[in-house]
PDB file of C-alpha atoms in Angstrom:
ATOM      1  CA  MET J  13    -123.962  38.761  -9.388  1.00  0.00           C
ATOM      2  CA  TRP J  14    -126.333  36.366  -7.317  1.00  0.00           C
ATOM      3  CA  ASP J  15    -129.352  38.405  -7.392  1.00  0.00           C
ATOM      4  CA  LEU J  16    -128.485  38.332 -11.199  1.00  0.00           C
ATOM      5  CA  PHE J  17    -128.058  34.216 -10.691  1.00  0.00           C
ATOM      6  CA  ILE J  18    -131.212  33.730  -9.047  1.00  0.00           C
ATOM      7  CA  ASN J  19    -133.363  35.417 -11.266  1.00  0.00           C
ATOM      8  CA  SER J  20    -131.578  33.680 -14.579  1.00  0.00           C
ATOM      9  CA  PHE J  21    -131.745  30.335 -13.279  1.00  0.00           C
ATOM     10  CA  PRO J  22    -135.268  29.316 -13.783  1.00  0.00           C
ATOM     11  CA  SER J  23    -135.177  30.039 -17.077  1.00  0.00           C
ATOM     12  CA  LEU J  24    -131.534  28.635 -17.788  1.00  0.00           C
ATOM     13  CA  TRP J  25    -132.436  25.814 -16.012  1.00  0.00           C
ATOM     14  CA  SER J  26    -135.403  24.952 -18.267  1.00  0.00           C
ATOM     15  CA  GLY J  27    -132.968  25.435 -21.036  1.00  0.00           C
ATOM     16  CA  THR J  28    -130.848  22.807 -19.257  1.00  0.00           C
ATOM     17  CA  LEU J  29    -133.755  20.668 -19.502  1.00  0.00           C
ATOM     18  CA  MET J  30    -134.523  21.205 -23.109  1.00  0.00           C
ATOM     19  CA  THR J  31    -131.004  20.579 -23.941  1.00  0.00           C
ATOM     20  CA  LEU J  32    -131.427  17.020 -22.207  1.00  0.00           C
ATOM     21  CA  LYS J  33    -134.236  15.950 -23.628  1.00  0.00           C
ATOM     22  CA  ILE J  34    -133.008  16.837 -27.036  1.00  0.00           C
ATOM     23  CA  THR J  35    -129.741  15.001 -26.392  1.00  0.00           C
ATOM     24  CA  ALA J  36    -131.766  12.120 -24.951  1.00  0.00           C
ATOM     25  CA  VAL J  37    -134.103  11.597 -28.006  1.00  0.00           C
ATOM     26  CA  ALA J  38    -131.631  12.027 -30.674  1.00  0.00           C
ATOM     27  CA  LEU J  39    -129.271   9.790 -29.325  1.00  0.00           C
ATOM     28  CA  VAL J  40    -131.559   7.021 -28.976  1.00  0.00           C
ATOM     29  CA  ALA J  41    -132.480   7.554 -32.945  1.00  0.00           C
ATOM     30  CA  ALA J  42    -128.658   8.029 -33.730  1.00  0.00           C
ATOM     31  CA  SER J  43    -128.070   4.945 -32.061  1.00  0.00           C
ATOM     32  CA  VAL J  44    -130.678   2.751 -34.000  1.00  0.00           C
ATOM     33  CA  ILE J  45    -129.860   5.012 -37.183  1.00  0.00           C
ATOM     34  CA  GLY J  46    -126.091   4.131 -36.329  1.00  0.00           C
ATOM     35  CA  LEU J  47    -126.585   0.115 -35.647  1.00  0.00           C
ATOM     36  CA  ILE J  48    -128.707   0.258 -38.979  1.00  0.00           C
ATOM     37  CA  VAL J  49    -126.158   1.881 -41.271  1.00  0.00           C
ATOM     38  CA  GLY J  50    -122.995   0.041 -39.419  1.00  0.00           C
ATOM     39  CA  LEU J  51    -124.168  -3.064 -40.415  1.00  0.00           C
ATOM     40  CA  MET J  52    -125.382  -1.954 -44.169  1.00  0.00           C
ATOM     41  CA  ASN J  53    -121.657  -0.623 -44.199  1.00  0.00           C
ATOM     42  CA  ILE J  54    -120.291  -3.972 -43.511  1.00  0.00           C
ATOM     43  CA  SER J  55    -122.645  -6.059 -45.835  1.00  0.00           C
ATOM     44  CA  ARG J  56    -121.989  -7.780 -48.567  1.00  0.00           C
ATOM     45  CA  ILE J  57    -124.637  -6.301 -50.698  1.00  0.00           C
ATOM     46  CA  LYS J  58    -123.143  -3.587 -52.680  1.00  0.00           C
ATOM     47  CA  THR J  59    -126.013  -1.435 -52.947  1.00  0.00           C
ATOM     48  CA  LEU J  60    -126.696  -1.633 -49.540  1.00  0.00           C
ATOM     49  CA  LYS J  61    -122.976  -0.943 -48.763  1.00  0.00           C
ATOM     50  CA  VAL J  62    -122.784   2.423 -51.036  1.00  0.00           C
ATOM     51  CA  ALA J  63    -126.257   3.863 -49.926  1.00  0.00           C
ATOM     52  CA  ALA J  64    -124.638   3.601 -46.135  1.00  0.00           C
ATOM     53  CA  ILE J  65    -121.020   4.955 -47.569  1.00  0.00           C
ATOM     54  CA  ILE J  66    -122.522   8.151 -49.292  1.00  0.00           C
ATOM     55  CA  TYR J  67    -125.086   8.393 -46.272  1.00  0.00           C
ATOM     56  CA  ILE J  68    -121.925   8.692 -43.783  1.00  0.00           C
ATOM     57  CA  ASP J  69    -119.650  10.849 -45.968  1.00  0.00           C
ATOM     58  CA  LEU J  70    -122.754  13.242 -46.609  1.00  0.00           C
ATOM     59  CA  ILE J  71    -123.384  14.092 -43.005  1.00  0.00           C
ATOM     60  CA  ARG J  72    -119.829  14.126 -41.744  1.00  0.00           C
ATOM     61  CA  GLY J  73    -119.093  15.950 -44.666  1.00  0.00           C
ATOM     62  CA  THR J  74    -121.302  19.106 -43.875  1.00  0.00           C
ATOM     63  CA  PRO J  75    -121.600  21.240 -40.668  1.00  0.00           C
ATOM     64  CA  LEU J  76    -124.355  20.223 -38.521  1.00  0.00           C
ATOM     65  CA  ILE J  77    -125.865  24.340 -38.650  1.00  0.00           C
ATOM     66  CA  VAL J  78    -126.275  24.138 -42.569  1.00  0.00           C
ATOM     67  CA  GLN J  79    -128.173  20.304 -41.790  1.00  0.00           C
ATOM     68  CA  ALA J  80    -130.159  22.006 -39.076  1.00  0.00           C
ATOM     69  CA  PHE J  81    -131.147  24.963 -41.622  1.00  0.00           C
ATOM     70  CA  PHE J  82    -132.069  22.338 -44.769  1.00  0.00           C
ATOM     71  CA  ILE J  83    -134.217  20.682 -42.822  1.00  0.00           C
ATOM     72  CA  TYR J  84    -136.070  23.804 -41.142  1.00  0.00           C
ATOM     73  CA  PHE J  85    -135.800  26.139 -44.120  1.00  0.00           C
ATOM     74  CA  GLY J  86    -134.994  24.091 -47.051  1.00  0.00           C
ATOM     75  CA  LEU J  87    -137.213  21.426 -46.748  1.00  0.00           C
ATOM     76  CA  PRO J  88    -140.831  22.857 -45.969  1.00  0.00           C
ATOM     77  CA  SER J  89    -140.175  25.550 -48.984  1.00  0.00           C
ATOM     78  CA  VAL J  90    -139.955  22.567 -51.276  1.00  0.00           C
ATOM     79  CA  LEU J  91    -142.403  20.113 -50.031  1.00  0.00           C
ATOM     80  CA  ASP J  92    -144.764  22.471 -48.828  1.00  0.00           C
ATOM     81  CA  ILE J  93    -145.105  21.218 -45.158  1.00  0.00           C
ATOM     82  CA  ARG J  94    -144.466  22.808 -41.643  1.00  0.00           C
ATOM     83  CA  ILE J  95    -141.687  21.423 -39.322  1.00  0.00           C
ATOM     84  CA  THR J  96    -141.432  22.794 -35.908  1.00  0.00           C
ATOM     85  CA  ALA J  97    -137.904  23.994 -35.029  1.00  0.00           C
ATOM     86  CA  LEU J  98    -138.024  21.227 -32.409  1.00  0.00           C
ATOM     87  CA  ALA J  99    -138.850  18.552 -34.764  1.00  0.00           C
ATOM     88  CA  ALA J 100    -136.027  19.683 -37.303  1.00  0.00           C
ATOM     89  CA  GLY J 101    -133.684  20.375 -34.301  1.00  0.00           C
ATOM     90  CA  LEU J 102    -134.129  16.746 -33.380  1.00  0.00           C
ATOM     91  CA  ILE J 103    -133.983  14.943 -36.991  1.00  0.00           C
ATOM     92  CA  ALA J 104    -131.021  17.219 -37.949  1.00  0.00           C
ATOM     93  CA  LEU J 105    -128.999  16.034 -34.411  1.00  0.00           C
ATOM     94  CA  SER J 106    -130.142  12.880 -34.919  1.00  0.00           C
ATOM     95  CA  LEU J 107    -128.898  12.081 -38.430  1.00  0.00           C
ATOM     96  CA  ASN J 108    -125.986  14.018 -37.168  1.00  0.00           C
ATOM     97  CA  ALA J 109    -125.045  11.987 -34.799  1.00  0.00           C
ATOM     98  CA  GLY J 110    -126.188   8.764 -36.551  1.00  0.00           C
ATOM     99  CA  ALA J 111    -123.746   8.803 -39.177  1.00  0.00           C
ATOM    100  CA  TYR J 112    -120.910   8.833 -36.485  1.00  0.00           C
ATOM    101  CA  MET J 113    -122.425   6.166 -34.368  1.00  0.00           C
ATOM    102  CA  ALA J 114    -122.622   4.190 -37.565  1.00  0.00           C
ATOM    103  CA  GLU J 115    -118.751   4.280 -37.878  1.00  0.00           C
ATOM    104  CA  ILE J 116    -118.695   3.398 -34.586  1.00  0.00           C
ATOM    105  CA  PHE J 117    -120.567   0.527 -34.877  1.00  0.00           C
ATOM    106  CA  ARG J 118    -118.751  -0.553 -38.024  1.00  0.00           C
ATOM    107  CA  ALA J 119    -115.290  -0.637 -36.089  1.00  0.00           C
ATOM    108  CA  GLY J 120    -116.884  -2.477 -33.150  1.00  0.00           C
ATOM    109  CA  ILE J 121    -118.154  -4.986 -35.347  1.00  0.00           C
ATOM    110  CA  ILE J 122    -115.223  -5.508 -37.343  1.00  0.00           C
ATOM    111  CA  SER J 123    -112.920  -5.602 -34.575  1.00  0.00           C
ATOM    112  CA  VAL J 124    -114.475  -8.560 -33.318  1.00  0.00           C
ATOM    113  CA  ASP J 125    -112.411 -11.714 -34.438  1.00  0.00           C
ATOM    114  CA  LYS J 126    -113.895 -13.137 -37.806  1.00  0.00           C
ATOM    115  CA  GLY J 127    -113.461 -16.779 -36.147  1.00  0.00           C
ATOM    116  CA  GLN J 128    -116.402 -15.782 -33.638  1.00  0.00           C
ATOM    117  CA  MET J 129    -118.866 -15.341 -36.669  1.00  0.00           C
ATOM    118  CA  GLU J 130    -117.199 -18.360 -38.477  1.00  0.00           C
ATOM    119  CA  ALA J 131    -117.792 -20.484 -35.327  1.00  0.00           C
ATOM    120  CA  ALA J 132    -121.312 -19.666 -34.896  1.00  0.00           C
ATOM    121  CA  ARG J 133    -122.521 -20.213 -38.098  1.00  0.00           C
ATOM    122  CA  SER J 134    -120.473 -23.784 -38.330  1.00  0.00           C
ATOM    123  CA  LEU J 135    -123.074 -24.423 -35.280  1.00  0.00           C
ATOM    124  CA  GLY J 136    -125.834 -23.928 -37.389  1.00  0.00           C
ATOM    125  CA  LEU J 137    -126.763 -20.230 -36.382  1.00  0.00           C
ATOM    126  CA  PRO J 138    -128.172 -17.911 -39.065  1.00  0.00           C
ATOM    127  CA  TYR J 139    -126.208 -14.970 -39.867  1.00  0.00           C
ATOM    128  CA  GLY J 140    -129.029 -12.289 -37.683  1.00  0.00           C
ATOM    129  CA  ARG J 141    -129.188 -14.524 -34.594  1.00  0.00           C
ATOM    130  CA  THR J 142    -125.295 -14.956 -34.983  1.00  0.00           C
ATOM    131  CA  MET J 143    -124.813 -11.174 -35.366  1.00  0.00           C
ATOM    132  CA  ILE J 144    -127.186 -10.725 -32.094  1.00  0.00           C
ATOM    133  CA  LYS J 145    -126.429 -12.987 -29.712  1.00  0.00           C
ATOM    134  CA  VAL J 146    -122.428 -13.868 -30.313  1.00  0.00           C
ATOM    135  CA  ILE J 147    -121.263 -10.388 -32.379  1.00  0.00           C
ATOM    136  CA  LEU J 148    -122.692  -7.434 -30.884  1.00  0.00           C
ATOM    137  CA  PRO J 149    -122.441  -7.932 -27.376  1.00  0.00           C
ATOM    138  CA  GLN J 150    -118.569  -8.500 -27.727  1.00  0.00           C
ATOM    139  CA  ALA J 151    -118.913  -5.269 -29.990  1.00  0.00           C
ATOM    140  CA  ILE J 152    -120.524  -2.917 -27.842  1.00  0.00           C
ATOM    141  CA  GLN J 153    -118.473  -3.450 -25.388  1.00  0.00           C
ATOM    142  CA  ARG J 154    -115.349  -2.078 -27.140  1.00  0.00           C
ATOM    143  CA  MET J 155    -117.372   0.512 -28.669  1.00  0.00           C
ATOM    144  CA  ILE J 156    -118.419   2.032 -24.652  1.00  0.00           C
ATOM    145  CA  PRO J 157    -115.751   4.443 -24.553  1.00  0.00           C
ATOM    146  CA  ALA J 158    -116.391   5.743 -28.297  1.00  0.00           C
ATOM    147  CA  ILE J 159    -120.494   5.818 -27.275  1.00  0.00           C
ATOM    148  CA  LEU J 160    -119.817   7.873 -24.307  1.00  0.00           C
ATOM    149  CA  ASN J 161    -117.705   9.934 -26.273  1.00  0.00           C
ATOM    150  CA  GLN J 162    -120.077  10.845 -28.923  1.00  0.00           C
ATOM    151  CA  VAL J 163    -122.692  11.128 -26.283  1.00  0.00           C
ATOM    152  CA  VAL J 164    -120.804  14.410 -25.052  1.00  0.00           C
ATOM    153  CA  ILE J 165    -120.554  15.677 -28.489  1.00  0.00           C
ATOM    154  CA  SER J 166    -123.808  15.526 -29.020  1.00  0.00           C
ATOM    155  CA  LEU J 167    -125.167  17.382 -25.622  1.00  0.00           C
ATOM    156  CA  LYS J 168    -122.375  20.647 -26.869  1.00  0.00           C
ATOM    157  CA  ASP J 169    -123.837  19.969 -30.770  1.00  0.00           C
ATOM    158  CA  THR J 170    -127.486  20.985 -29.174  1.00  0.00           C
ATOM    159  CA  SER J 171    -126.081  24.979 -28.875  1.00  0.00           C
ATOM    160  CA  ILE J 172    -125.866  24.806 -32.640  1.00  0.00           C
ATOM    161  CA  LEU J 173    -129.948  24.458 -32.496  1.00  0.00           C
ATOM    162  CA  SER J 174    -130.477  27.664 -30.921  1.00  0.00           C
ATOM    163  CA  ALA J 175    -129.649  29.151 -34.439  1.00  0.00           C
ATOM    164  CA  ILE J 176    -133.209  27.684 -35.435  1.00  0.00           C
ATOM    165  CA  GLY J 177    -134.944  29.186 -32.312  1.00  0.00           C
ATOM    166  CA  ILE J 178    -134.888  26.074 -30.198  1.00  0.00           C
ATOM    167  CA  ARG J 179    -135.047  27.348 -26.500  1.00  0.00           C
ATOM    168  CA  GLU J 180    -132.141  25.137 -25.132  1.00  0.00           C
ATOM    169  CA  LEU J 181    -129.248  26.443 -22.918  1.00  0.00           C
ATOM    170  CA  THR J 182    -127.492  28.565 -24.897  1.00  0.00           C
ATOM    171  CA  GLN J 183    -131.167  30.148 -26.832  1.00  0.00           C
ATOM    172  CA  SER J 184    -132.206  30.697 -23.026  1.00  0.00           C
ATOM    173  CA  GLY J 185    -129.005  32.822 -22.370  1.00  0.00           C
ATOM    174  CA  GLU J 186    -129.225  34.592 -25.621  1.00  0.00           C
ATOM    175  CA  ILE J 187    -132.971  35.732 -24.462  1.00  0.00           C
ATOM    176  CA  ILE J 188    -131.557  36.636 -21.138  1.00  0.00           C
ATOM    177  CA  ILE J 189    -129.330  38.629 -22.343  1.00  0.00           C
ATOM    178  CA  ALA J 190    -131.054  40.735 -24.755  1.00  0.00           C
ATOM    179  CA  SER J 191    -133.184  41.702 -21.484  1.00  0.00           C
ATOM    180  CA  ASN J 192    -130.546  42.877 -19.187  1.00  0.00           C
ATOM    181  CA  TYR J 193    -127.289  43.120 -21.753  1.00  0.00           C
ATOM    182  CA  LYS J 194    -125.247  41.347 -19.152  1.00  0.00           C
ATOM    183  CA  ALA J 195    -123.303  39.169 -21.188  1.00  0.00           C
ATOM    184  CA  PHE J 196    -120.203  38.410 -19.521  1.00  0.00           C
ATOM    185  CA  GLU J 197    -122.098  37.179 -16.312  1.00  0.00           C
ATOM    186  CA  ILE J 198    -124.650  35.246 -18.323  1.00  0.00           C
ATOM    187  CA  TRP J 199    -122.575  33.820 -20.806  1.00  0.00           C
ATOM    188  CA  GLY J 200    -120.062  32.658 -17.726  1.00  0.00           C
ATOM    189  CA  MET J 201    -123.443  31.143 -16.209  1.00  0.00           C
ATOM    190  CA  VAL J 202    -124.176  29.299 -19.674  1.00  0.00           C
ATOM    191  CA  GLY J 203    -120.831  27.924 -19.727  1.00  0.00           C
ATOM    192  CA  MET J 204    -120.831  26.720 -15.894  1.00  0.00           C
ATOM    193  CA  MET J 205    -123.800  24.991 -16.211  1.00  0.00           C
ATOM    194  CA  TYR J 206    -122.436  23.175 -19.647  1.00  0.00           C
ATOM    195  CA  LEU J 207    -119.395  22.229 -17.813  1.00  0.00           C
ATOM    196  CA  VAL J 208    -121.330  20.632 -14.638  1.00  0.00           C
ATOM    197  CA  ILE J 209    -123.173  18.503 -16.918  1.00  0.00           C
ATOM    198  CA  ILE J 210    -120.534  17.472 -18.951  1.00  0.00           C
ATOM    199  CA  THR J 211    -118.217  16.912 -16.117  1.00  0.00           C
ATOM    200  CA  LEU J 212    -120.795  14.562 -14.342  1.00  0.00           C
ATOM    201  CA  LEU J 213    -121.000  12.757 -17.675  1.00  0.00           C
ATOM    202  CA  SER J 214    -117.281  12.374 -17.930  1.00  0.00           C
ATOM    203  CA  TYR J 215    -117.428  10.872 -14.645  1.00  0.00           C
ATOM    204  CA  ALA J 216    -120.092   8.424 -15.226  1.00  0.00           C
ATOM    205  CA  SER J 217    -118.207   7.230 -18.525  1.00  0.00           C
ATOM    206  CA  ARG J 218    -115.159   6.400 -16.500  1.00  0.00           C
ATOM    207  CA  ARG J 219    -117.244   4.333 -14.254  1.00  0.00           C
ATOM    208  CA  ILE J 220    -118.839   2.559 -16.746  1.00  0.00           C
ATOM    209  CA  GLU J 221    -115.844   1.771 -18.417  1.00  0.00           C
ATOM    210  CA  ARG J 222    -114.333   0.801 -15.382  1.00  0.00           C
ATOM    211  CA  TYR J 223    -117.035  -1.516 -14.714  1.00  0.00           C
ATOM    212  CA  PHE J 224    -116.874  -3.203 -18.412  1.00  0.00           C
ATOM    213  CA  ARG J 225    -113.109  -3.511 -18.129  1.00  0.00           C
ATOM    214  CA  LEU J 226    -113.822  -5.990 -14.760  1.00  0.00           C
TER     215      LEU J 226
END
């Protein structure tokens, strides 16, 4: 068992690094998407609000694996373009997480008392600056638990991207099993590596939440 772990670890570690990279890049993109779509969702402009609702309902109403297949296999066949598995996976995960982040941002913003906006506007601050300087700092502090939870969910969702050939942690495990047929042992190792990462993230999340509650 120890020899199997030593021999498998380099490949599993490489897959783990890819998992972390995909998660980090996708969450940065998802945060930008979520903020924009969240603001559209609370906008008084009906067209923007409808577009945001359609995007959120469409993404949340379909599985991530279907979205990944659509981007990797569907779009190239129609648009006559080539998309790498990594690019398709990042786009799919970013759009998927972005829909959930949009709801987190929307809920966080509307949780701030309306009097904050009215007070700032009465002092002459424009809407955009009021949102950046007054509303968002308070909203983000309230959103931290939900955002950190989404980080964990997105990290686990990267395993789905193995279906389109991205060599992240799950795919690395599948490749090793194909060569040695040690499914029980390898999947146990893969599960333990996910468990260690998510446990560390959960610990960091609790520390961050306690810090912002002080």
